[in-house]
């Protein structure tokens, strides 16, 4: 009598190999699989600036609102976001699509810096806090052809740059920072007014918001400014308010400027030859290499011998530049990134590249971009890693800890970081997934 | 070993009577150096009956490469070397397209996947991220207060590493060869096990939206000992072992003094 089926015994090598070859093959990603674009946010969330409503108003009654998001959190967006900017408690996201909705805003809206957001409960009133990315309606002449190139946010105003219809400004205008005449006792909350600026010598290619002033850089290399000028940040030779964008002169007259930067009350501009010019507040030794005065109202050339400068970024008290070789120099006041002993310097100091991961193992790591928040710095390497350092105000560094960071520290983001926007207490990054 | 010439036997002073010539009365005691009988080879026997051999960091059955052993008094140096926490370098070979239970190619097959979408850049991107997160873990487990100036200076020089027990940390990864479905990585790591390296290969496969198994793990360096110092099987005899010990002695001493002070 045979046993049922026969004794099996352990499978022989041949049986194993045949079973392997007969196994089905799964495909998780095809050959033409694209890398996905994602947006990650972190920092102080109670103002709604992160765009996740469940942080401020949790869905279940027993959950507590999350005041601070200390590590990167993915923000689901419908469109691919090409440009983002963080203001003081609010965020703007823009996509360069030709659809009707091009810009979304979230966070504080007490001065209509996010435009008019009609409240659903009362159709006559607007929202003071916007908790999730809401579309901002722009008065475009050709809404299905114009593209939004860049956005920028200041303390209570925002600027939106389009490719063919000039610059749109909205928000607080008590110092003329929106480029229109200051109206006495104007109420800025729930205002529908979005101003359009078109009169420049050529097309505007970059807009930058300082705390209460705005800078415009045109294609011809000229810089225009308007807004609050008591620290000389408008660079027009006086300390008064300017309500119409006016061209800057001084050391940058005739120079082809390729980048401007500002976030607080100091401004930096980089020319195509690699020189850097500065004006504005110098109480923290930002411009002390050329002058002893604490307010500089005319652009001055900063004679630094550190090589050709590619990019510059201004923070509230410290400045950072990136040279052509991929090295990073910092100066100013505050946590500059060279340990707790370096608190202030008027001359740029280089941050050792070994802190960004350069070693004998990886000799070709370079910094590709530098960004500044109010008291934080961020650097992006060519491998797509994000390094942050500075004061960790309400968890804005994204390291997961609440302590200040005295030297560059990696932020763990699941993807390759393409761009980052720094604000006072939160940050937004545009990330490409790995595969 | 036992056939080698021994130490000369100890000598000690004995007061031996010498017979005085002539009258047999007065026996003088004369001090003479005589060898101690207890040291005589016929009394003691062979010098070495057993040898104490200790092993350095573990190497499991399926892996190969440099394996450090300590002989006799060298075992004390082994503990010092362990406390130095130096990095080890492995050459890890992998194969895309398969996933098995124990992450190596001899295990039971779980799944087969396609891998034609994998390119060298994608692999290098994943390796860069692995290095990044492990570098962060390196700084965190080293238990230094990040706010001090000395922490900053050590970080600049790249000398921060955990000096106590910690989970496995990879300090560097590099892709040596890439010929799909096969690839080879060089991994520098601390406190790891070979199974952890196989798991890393499996996770790299998962990150690339495919699967991978590990075919080969070979340790090429263990602290100060490299492949050049290692003895292959044909050289496992007394003379080569002696030469190897002599050559490494200086290296080990300088390394221990440098790290442990």
XYZ file of C-alpha atoms in Angstrom:
696
model
C 0.000 0.000 0.000
C 1.286 3.434 -0.832
C 1.042 6.270 1.668
C -1.219 9.073 0.502
C 0.763 11.176 -1.935
C 4.079 9.691 -0.851
C 6.434 11.169 1.753
C 7.516 14.594 0.648
C 10.814 15.093 2.486
C 12.830 18.319 2.235
C 12.747 19.779 -1.322
C 15.843 19.018 -3.370
C 17.908 21.778 -4.966
C 16.397 21.123 -8.358
C 12.871 21.412 -6.983
C 13.774 24.656 -5.230
C 15.211 26.119 -8.401
C 12.186 25.141 -10.445
C 9.854 26.599 -7.826
C 11.848 29.828 -7.956
C 11.678 30.086 -11.674
C 7.978 29.431 -11.673
C 7.232 32.112 -9.081
C 5.317 35.167 -10.353
C 7.239 38.409 -10.847
C 5.693 41.568 -9.349
C 6.204 45.005 -10.783
C 6.086 47.945 -8.405
C 7.540 50.626 -10.637
C 7.777 50.614 -14.400
C 10.715 51.837 -16.447
C 9.096 55.223 -17.034
C 8.088 55.799 -13.425
C 8.381 59.532 -12.644
C 9.666 61.015 -9.401
C 6.857 62.644 -7.505
C 6.917 66.185 -6.188
C 5.980 66.685 -2.583
C 5.749 69.525 -0.089
C 6.892 69.157 3.511
C 6.153 71.661 6.278
C 7.300 71.984 9.859
C 7.412 74.534 12.656
C 4.801 76.477 14.591
C 1.379 75.331 13.518
C -1.037 77.098 15.823
C -1.463 80.028 13.458
C -2.482 77.651 10.685
C 0.649 78.498 8.704
C 1.418 74.829 8.073
C -1.823 74.238 6.219
C -2.934 71.150 8.165
C -6.286 71.954 9.815
C -6.107 68.996 12.190
C -3.154 70.594 13.927
C -5.251 73.582 14.998
C -8.742 72.035 15.183
C -8.409 68.268 15.717
C -11.067 66.057 14.095
C -11.846 64.062 17.227
C -12.891 65.770 20.421
C -10.410 63.993 22.665
C -7.364 64.939 20.580
C -5.316 67.946 21.598
C -4.298 70.586 19.040
C -0.695 70.290 17.945
C 1.020 73.596 18.588
C 4.385 72.716 17.086
C 5.334 70.232 14.387
C 8.997 69.487 15.153
C 9.767 67.195 12.177
C 8.845 67.458 8.476
C 5.210 66.643 7.761
C 3.877 66.007 4.298
C 1.344 68.496 2.978
C -0.994 67.043 0.353
C -1.508 69.499 -2.493
C -3.414 69.045 -5.719
C -0.914 70.817 -7.933
C 2.845 70.746 -8.242
C 4.116 73.670 -6.166
C 6.959 75.514 -7.870
C 7.475 78.392 -5.444
C 6.734 78.924 -1.757
C 7.327 81.724 0.709
C 6.933 81.947 4.470
C 5.911 85.193 6.115
C 5.395 86.056 9.759
C 2.745 83.474 10.637
C 1.459 82.764 7.117
C 2.554 80.898 3.997
C 2.013 81.283 0.262
C 2.314 78.402 -2.195
C 2.355 79.002 -5.952
C 2.333 76.753 -8.959
C 3.291 77.827 -12.479
C 0.263 76.233 -14.056
C -2.098 77.888 -16.511
C -5.203 76.797 -14.546
C -7.285 79.511 -12.952
C -6.077 78.754 -9.400
C -2.383 79.481 -9.200
C -1.672 80.643 -5.648
C -2.761 79.189 -2.313
C -2.333 80.800 1.084
C -2.684 79.673 4.688
C -2.090 81.140 8.126
C -2.746 84.633 9.476
C -4.990 86.800 7.387
C -5.621 89.738 9.688
C -4.230 92.227 7.170
C -5.543 90.450 4.080
C -2.066 89.269 3.234
C -3.767 86.198 1.750
C -6.366 88.246 -0.099
C -10.022 88.070 0.773
C -11.089 84.603 1.983
C -14.864 84.578 2.077
C -16.177 82.971 5.245
C -18.600 80.121 4.705
C -20.667 80.893 7.756
C -21.178 84.596 6.998
C -20.851 85.523 3.328
C -20.083 89.163 4.094
C -17.105 88.522 6.315
C -13.692 87.014 5.681
C -11.538 84.551 7.585
C -8.917 85.871 9.978
C -7.024 82.581 10.133
C -6.875 80.265 7.137
C -6.171 76.722 8.223
C -5.668 74.900 4.934
C -4.242 75.977 1.562
C -6.999 78.150 0.076
C -6.894 79.613 -3.428
C -6.213 83.330 -3.700
C -8.228 84.956 -6.494
C -6.017 87.232 -8.602
C -7.472 89.924 -10.923
C -5.661 88.647 -14.027
C -6.499 89.854 -17.531
C -5.601 86.521 -19.104
C -6.035 84.003 -16.259
C -5.505 80.990 -18.534
C -2.261 82.185 -20.042
C -0.400 84.041 -17.317
C 1.880 82.006 -15.098
C 2.939 82.851 -11.556
C 6.721 82.756 -11.327
C 7.436 83.545 -7.705
C 5.838 84.612 -4.407
C 7.294 86.411 -1.429
C 5.963 87.252 2.035
C 6.893 89.894 4.577
C 5.536 90.679 8.014
C 1.990 91.506 6.946
C 2.124 91.852 3.164
C 2.781 89.580 0.197
C 3.985 89.960 -3.391
C 3.122 87.688 -6.336
C 5.217 87.874 -9.514
C 3.681 86.870 -12.850
C 5.381 86.499 -16.195
C 3.366 88.980 -18.229
C 1.121 90.962 -15.888
C 3.606 92.530 -13.495
C 3.538 92.188 -9.721
C 0.451 91.843 -7.512
C 0.666 93.097 -3.942
C -1.727 92.652 -1.055
C -1.780 93.071 2.671
C -0.773 95.827 5.016
C 0.141 99.109 3.338
C 0.676 101.389 6.329
C 4.238 102.069 5.147
C 3.620 101.880 1.432
C 5.139 98.436 1.164
C 2.425 97.352 -1.285
C 3.536 100.012 -3.745
C 0.419 102.186 -3.504
C -0.320 105.440 -1.731
C -0.779 105.196 2.050
C -4.400 105.882 3.014
C -4.924 107.202 6.517
C -6.818 104.870 8.854
C -7.240 102.231 6.203
C -8.659 98.991 7.527
C -6.653 96.159 6.062
C -8.553 93.124 7.324
C -11.214 91.688 5.016
C -10.053 93.978 2.220
C -10.598 92.966 -1.406
C -7.881 95.297 -2.667
C -5.083 93.679 -4.658
C -2.780 96.238 -6.254
C -1.019 95.612 -9.553
C 2.399 97.143 -10.321
C 3.546 97.353 -13.909
C 5.740 100.435 -14.321
C 9.320 99.278 -14.205
C 12.125 99.766 -16.699
C 11.854 96.175 -17.837
C 10.173 92.946 -16.795
C 10.434 92.146 -13.077
C 12.220 88.840 -12.518
C 12.493 88.645 -8.719
C 10.453 90.044 -5.829
C 11.667 90.057 -2.241
C 9.823 91.140 0.911
C 11.645 92.521 3.887
C 9.823 92.988 7.155
C 7.929 96.109 6.063
C 9.453 96.927 2.696
C 9.539 95.380 -0.777
C 12.327 94.997 -3.314
C 11.888 94.356 -7.051
C 14.666 93.242 -9.371
C 14.201 93.770 -13.099
C 15.636 91.982 -16.100
C 18.015 94.841 -16.859
C 19.686 94.391 -13.466
C 18.086 97.367 -11.677
C 16.575 97.223 -8.194
C 13.419 99.093 -7.104
C 12.194 99.503 -3.526
C 9.225 100.821 -1.598
C 7.975 100.727 1.982
C 9.347 101.518 5.429
C 12.726 103.185 5.326
C 13.692 104.215 8.869
C 16.673 101.866 8.792
C 17.542 102.815 5.247
C 16.342 99.495 3.911
C 14.762 101.134 0.878
C 18.234 102.318 -0.080
C 16.938 105.529 -1.659
C 19.103 107.964 0.254
C 16.545 108.954 2.898
C 14.895 107.454 5.939
C 11.268 108.129 4.966
C 8.441 105.972 3.742
C 8.222 105.349 -0.005
C 4.914 104.336 -1.456
C 5.893 104.061 -5.126
C 8.622 101.649 -6.276
C 11.686 103.777 -6.960
C 14.969 102.757 -8.541
C 17.995 102.423 -6.274
C 21.238 104.222 -7.002
C 24.404 104.359 -4.917
C 27.045 101.717 -5.591
C 24.659 99.566 -7.632
C 23.824 102.210 -10.237
C 24.715 100.683 -13.568
C 25.604 97.312 -12.098
C 23.791 94.236 -13.390
C 22.302 92.717 -10.251
C 21.422 89.025 -10.511
C 19.950 88.416 -7.060
C 18.531 90.432 -4.142
C 17.664 89.158 -0.701
C 16.093 90.508 2.462
C 13.991 89.251 5.336
C 14.385 91.669 8.229
C 15.677 95.207 7.864
C 18.956 94.562 6.060
C 19.275 93.900 2.299
C 21.939 92.283 0.135
C 22.347 92.261 -3.656
C 24.686 90.123 -5.774
C 25.991 91.327 -9.132
C 26.856 89.196 -12.127
C 30.572 89.723 -11.457
C 30.334 88.126 -8.026
C 30.314 91.303 -5.899
C 27.935 91.827 -3.015
C 26.271 95.114 -2.078
C 24.411 95.831 1.155
C 22.185 98.508 2.658
C 19.709 98.883 5.508
C 20.079 98.034 9.153
C 23.613 97.489 10.358
C 23.078 97.350 14.122
C 24.336 93.780 14.133
C 27.582 94.453 12.248
C 26.105 93.304 8.930
C 27.666 96.249 7.076
C 30.347 97.086 9.635
C 33.084 96.194 7.176
C 32.443 99.441 5.268
C 30.882 101.815 7.764
C 30.411 102.441 11.469
C 26.895 103.885 11.128
C 24.069 101.593 12.144
C 21.702 102.592 9.345
C 22.898 102.707 5.752
C 20.427 104.189 3.317
C 22.447 103.936 0.109
C 23.701 100.631 -1.335
C 27.374 100.134 -0.517
C 29.789 97.643 -2.043
C 31.090 95.155 0.544
C 34.716 94.418 -0.306
C 35.023 90.830 0.825
C 37.921 88.786 -0.523
C 36.270 85.404 -0.367
C 35.878 84.618 -4.045
C 33.136 85.126 -6.567
C 29.778 85.177 -4.841
C 26.903 83.280 -6.378
C 24.033 83.708 -3.929
C 23.316 85.735 -0.782
C 20.621 85.554 1.873
C 19.768 87.987 4.664
C 18.324 87.102 7.998
C 17.203 89.317 10.838
C 20.624 89.638 12.448
C 22.960 87.500 10.368
C 23.848 87.159 6.682
C 25.082 84.244 4.618
C 26.681 84.039 1.154
C 27.517 81.171 -1.159
C 30.611 81.310 -3.360
C 31.212 79.723 -6.751
C 33.283 76.898 -5.209
C 30.329 75.872 -3.105
C 31.525 77.267 0.221
C 29.364 79.101 2.714
C 30.340 82.257 4.612
C 28.400 83.804 7.503
C 28.650 87.074 9.388
C 26.537 89.251 11.654
C 25.186 88.474 15.085
C 23.518 85.479 16.654
C 24.008 81.772 16.242
C 26.142 81.851 13.103
C 26.908 78.161 12.787
C 30.470 77.895 14.067
C 29.803 76.719 17.578
C 28.567 78.592 20.634
C 31.682 80.749 20.842
C 31.154 82.672 17.614
C 28.360 85.112 18.379
C 29.216 88.108 16.252
C 31.614 88.980 13.489
C 31.752 91.761 10.933
C 33.944 89.817 8.512
C 32.599 86.703 6.787
C 33.739 83.407 8.293
C 33.649 80.162 6.357
C 31.738 77.205 7.672
C 33.983 74.089 7.317
C 32.618 71.868 4.546
C 33.157 68.761 6.644
C 30.084 69.781 8.622
C 28.007 69.387 5.450
C 29.236 65.869 4.871
C 32.306 66.524 2.745
C 35.013 63.974 3.590
C 37.494 61.720 1.782
C 34.553 59.492 1.132
C 32.440 62.187 -0.521
C 34.818 64.834 -1.806
C 32.397 66.403 -4.245
C 29.640 67.599 -1.935
C 28.908 71.261 -2.622
C 26.305 73.658 -1.314
C 23.852 74.580 -4.042
C 21.579 77.134 -2.312
C 21.440 79.135 0.910
C 18.317 80.520 2.569
C 17.646 82.580 5.675
C 14.781 82.834 8.097
C 14.644 85.490 10.795
C 17.184 83.793 13.066
C 17.842 80.538 11.251
C 19.958 79.523 8.259
C 19.362 76.736 5.786
C 21.727 75.271 3.206
C 20.909 72.819 0.406
C 23.639 70.535 -0.940
C 23.934 69.264 -4.470
C 22.889 65.817 -3.208
C 19.570 67.201 -2.067
C 20.266 67.255 1.673
C 19.023 70.090 3.862
C 21.166 71.472 6.672
C 19.765 73.965 9.181
C 21.204 75.878 12.091
C 20.317 78.844 14.265
C 17.753 79.613 16.917
C 15.149 76.916 17.130
C 12.160 79.170 17.600
C 9.099 77.015 18.268
C 10.570 74.023 16.506
C 11.166 75.752 13.176
C 14.463 73.988 12.462
C 12.773 70.651 11.905
C 15.418 68.622 13.715
C 12.920 67.052 16.111
C 14.482 68.740 19.148
C 13.585 72.063 20.694
C 17.159 73.222 21.442
C 19.087 75.749 19.394
C 21.508 74.325 16.899
C 24.999 75.822 16.907
C 26.391 74.067 13.828
C 24.790 72.722 10.642
C 22.544 69.748 11.292
C 20.822 67.502 8.754
C 17.027 67.519 8.539
C 15.695 64.045 7.720
C 13.312 64.505 4.816
C 12.117 61.454 2.856
C 13.180 62.761 -0.509
C 15.620 65.018 -2.304
C 15.080 68.621 -1.199
C 14.826 70.924 -4.189
C 14.014 74.222 -2.473
C 13.219 75.514 1.005
C 11.504 78.674 2.242
C 12.270 79.873 5.767
C 10.002 81.978 7.907
C 10.108 83.284 11.447
C 8.879 80.124 13.114
C 8.101 77.668 10.341
C 9.633 76.309 7.108
C 8.285 74.870 3.866
C 10.304 72.649 1.533
C 9.709 71.375 -1.984
C 10.955 67.800 -2.247
C 11.261 65.238 -5.054
C 10.744 61.616 -4.064
C 13.679 59.257 -4.543
C 12.482 56.921 -7.217
C 56.248 25.759 19.426
C 57.422 23.282 21.979
C 60.449 22.383 19.885
C 61.709 25.946 20.024
C 64.638 26.638 22.360
C 63.462 27.403 25.863
C 64.468 29.975 28.338
C 67.618 28.941 30.158
C 66.733 27.564 33.584
C 66.873 29.852 36.578
C 69.936 29.735 38.722
C 70.027 30.040 42.426
C 72.634 30.108 45.105
C 73.064 26.980 47.123
C 75.501 26.434 49.840
C 77.019 23.148 48.915
C 79.518 21.282 50.929
C 82.756 20.707 49.155
C 84.915 17.973 50.404
C 88.034 19.570 51.741
C 91.178 17.824 50.616
C 92.972 15.940 53.232
C 91.275 15.684 56.617
C 87.667 14.688 56.526
C 86.635 16.806 59.523
C 85.820 20.373 58.510
C 83.221 20.533 55.791
C 83.114 23.963 54.160
C 80.047 25.439 52.668
C 80.807 27.132 49.372
C 78.187 29.195 47.616
C 77.660 28.057 44.034
C 75.089 28.895 41.377
C 73.284 25.775 40.362
C 70.284 25.459 38.125
C 66.969 25.018 39.910
C 65.859 21.447 39.561
C 62.248 22.513 39.233
C 63.041 24.159 35.903
C 64.483 21.043 34.347
C 62.653 20.071 31.169
C 62.132 16.500 32.332
C 60.470 17.805 35.484
C 58.320 20.473 33.889
C 57.273 18.820 30.716
C 56.375 20.621 27.464
C 56.101 24.378 27.860
C 52.824 24.877 26.003
C 50.005 22.448 26.445
C 47.149 24.776 25.695
C 46.962 28.200 24.118
C 44.431 30.854 25.071
C 43.003 32.288 21.892
C 40.380 35.005 21.944
C 38.357 36.298 19.030
C 37.800 39.919 18.083
C 34.583 41.090 16.414
C 32.252 38.314 15.311
C 32.101 37.024 11.768
C 29.252 34.658 10.976
C 29.303 31.456 8.966
C 28.162 32.853 5.624
C 30.566 35.811 5.679
C 34.307 35.901 5.076
C 37.210 38.265 5.497
C 39.489 39.640 8.169
C 39.027 37.999 11.566
C 41.169 39.245 14.423
C 42.432 36.726 17.022
C 44.376 37.361 20.190
C 46.842 34.809 21.556
C 47.792 34.564 25.204
C 48.520 38.019 26.614
C 47.133 39.579 23.468
C 43.633 38.921 24.755
C 43.955 41.938 27.004
C 44.638 44.072 23.956
C 41.449 42.718 22.424
C 39.288 44.385 25.054
C 41.148 47.642 24.543
C 40.645 47.413 20.801
C 36.955 46.798 21.360
C 36.713 49.919 23.481
C 38.362 51.985 20.761
C 35.236 51.601 18.648
C 36.977 51.734 15.285
C 35.130 51.334 12.016
C 35.082 48.145 9.956
C 34.878 48.006 6.168
C 32.831 45.410 4.338
C 32.408 44.578 0.665
C 28.780 43.591 0.235
C 27.504 42.026 -2.969
C 23.817 42.110 -3.807
C 21.342 40.890 -6.417
C 18.168 42.707 -7.473
C 14.931 40.981 -8.250
C 14.514 38.554 -5.364
C 13.438 38.794 -1.754
C 14.132 35.919 0.630
C 13.430 35.159 4.256
C 16.911 35.577 5.670
C 17.912 38.289 3.162
C 20.603 36.118 1.547
C 20.392 34.208 -1.715
C 20.245 30.797 -0.052
C 17.052 31.453 1.853
C 13.460 30.648 1.088
C 12.086 32.810 -1.727
C 9.348 35.241 -0.756
C 8.888 37.421 -3.836
C 10.352 38.196 -7.243
C 10.150 41.710 -8.698
C 11.238 43.600 -11.766
C 14.351 45.745 -11.559
C 14.792 47.277 -14.999
C 13.820 50.729 -13.709
C 16.829 50.868 -11.369
C 19.686 53.106 -12.486
C 22.986 53.937 -10.876
C 21.825 57.467 -9.963
C 18.797 56.152 -8.077
C 21.018 53.766 -6.162
C 23.491 56.514 -5.305
C 20.661 58.762 -4.146
C 19.447 56.093 -1.742
C 23.004 55.525 -0.500
C 23.405 59.253 0.116
C 20.252 59.253 2.245
C 21.418 56.227 4.213
C 24.690 57.992 4.915
C 22.851 61.128 5.956
C 20.562 59.466 8.489
C 23.373 57.379 9.876
C 25.576 60.432 10.244
C 22.822 62.008 12.307
C 22.585 58.858 14.441
C 26.381 58.959 14.860
C 26.199 62.436 16.335
C 23.222 61.591 18.529
C 24.592 58.383 20.039
C 27.954 59.873 20.802
C 26.372 61.472 23.858
C 28.146 64.782 23.560
C 26.286 67.944 24.423
C 25.749 69.626 21.076
C 25.853 73.094 22.578
C 29.533 73.066 23.531
C 32.400 74.455 21.493
C 34.323 71.181 21.730
C 31.422 69.293 20.227
C 31.577 71.715 17.298
C 35.316 71.241 16.900
C 35.097 67.464 16.989
C 32.267 67.567 14.470
C 34.387 69.673 12.120
C 37.223 67.161 12.265
C 34.794 64.284 11.903
C 35.985 62.640 15.112
C 32.645 62.292 16.835
C 31.632 58.676 17.223
C 29.815 56.701 19.931
C 32.219 55.427 22.553
C 29.774 53.035 24.198
C 27.260 50.454 23.089
C 25.008 51.743 20.333
C 22.844 50.347 17.572
C 24.637 49.607 14.273
C 25.726 52.820 12.527
C 26.973 53.120 8.967
C 29.584 55.831 8.540
C 29.994 55.541 4.794
C 28.588 53.697 1.785
C 29.876 53.663 -1.742
C 28.788 51.775 -4.850
C 31.764 49.935 -6.313
C 30.086 48.103 -9.174
C 26.674 48.301 -10.731
C 25.702 45.755 -13.395
C 21.993 44.964 -12.912
C 20.919 42.623 -11.467
C 24.211 42.518 -9.540
C 25.799 45.329 -7.583
C 28.576 45.699 -5.036
C 28.809 48.169 -2.164
C 31.586 49.159 0.182
C 30.198 49.844 3.656
C 32.080 51.405 6.577
C 30.240 50.721 9.827
C 30.353 50.512 13.612
C 28.807 48.014 16.043
C 27.144 46.023 13.288
C 26.413 42.369 12.608
C 26.595 40.736 9.188
C 22.871 40.012 9.297
C 22.277 43.752 9.741
C 24.234 44.381 6.544
C 22.119 41.844 4.703
C 19.037 43.590 6.041
C 20.371 46.899 4.706
C 20.698 45.349 1.245
C 17.113 44.167 1.504
C 15.948 47.636 2.546
C 17.813 49.269 -0.335
C 15.871 46.973 -2.620
C 12.601 48.025 -0.994
C 13.431 51.739 -1.289
C 14.073 51.339 -4.978
C 10.602 49.790 -5.344
C 12.037 46.382 -6.113
C 13.747 43.765 -3.915
C 17.312 42.688 -3.289
C 19.199 39.857 -1.599
C 22.749 39.792 -0.342
C 25.119 37.359 -2.027
C 28.413 38.146 -0.376
C 29.655 39.802 2.812
C 33.405 40.174 3.123
C 35.159 42.162 5.793
C 38.105 43.990 4.265
C 39.227 45.964 7.296
C 38.674 45.648 11.053
C 40.029 48.717 12.840
C 43.758 48.735 12.031
C 43.918 45.272 10.469
C 43.522 45.179 6.677
C 43.548 42.406 4.107
C 47.312 42.743 3.715
C 47.855 41.826 7.376
C 45.471 38.898 7.210
C 46.810 35.347 6.701
C 45.056 33.148 4.138
C 44.477 29.511 4.892
C 47.709 28.400 3.221
C 49.704 30.476 5.680
C 48.291 29.171 8.936
C 51.657 28.048 10.303
C 53.846 29.133 13.184
C 56.335 31.300 11.305
C 53.750 33.400 9.471
C 51.696 33.857 12.620
C 54.769 35.034 14.476
C 55.678 37.482 11.718
C 52.129 38.800 11.587
C 52.037 39.394 15.334
C 55.360 41.194 15.175
C 54.242 43.412 12.319
C 51.003 44.437 13.937
C 52.326 45.084 17.383
C 53.385 48.657 16.752
C 50.199 49.557 14.878
C 47.972 48.283 17.653
C 49.931 50.066 20.333
C 49.803 53.442 18.600
C 46.094 53.125 17.874
C 45.198 52.249 21.452
C 47.325 55.074 22.816
C 45.779 57.539 20.398
C 42.196 56.679 21.188
C 42.172 55.706 24.824
C 44.946 58.020 25.889
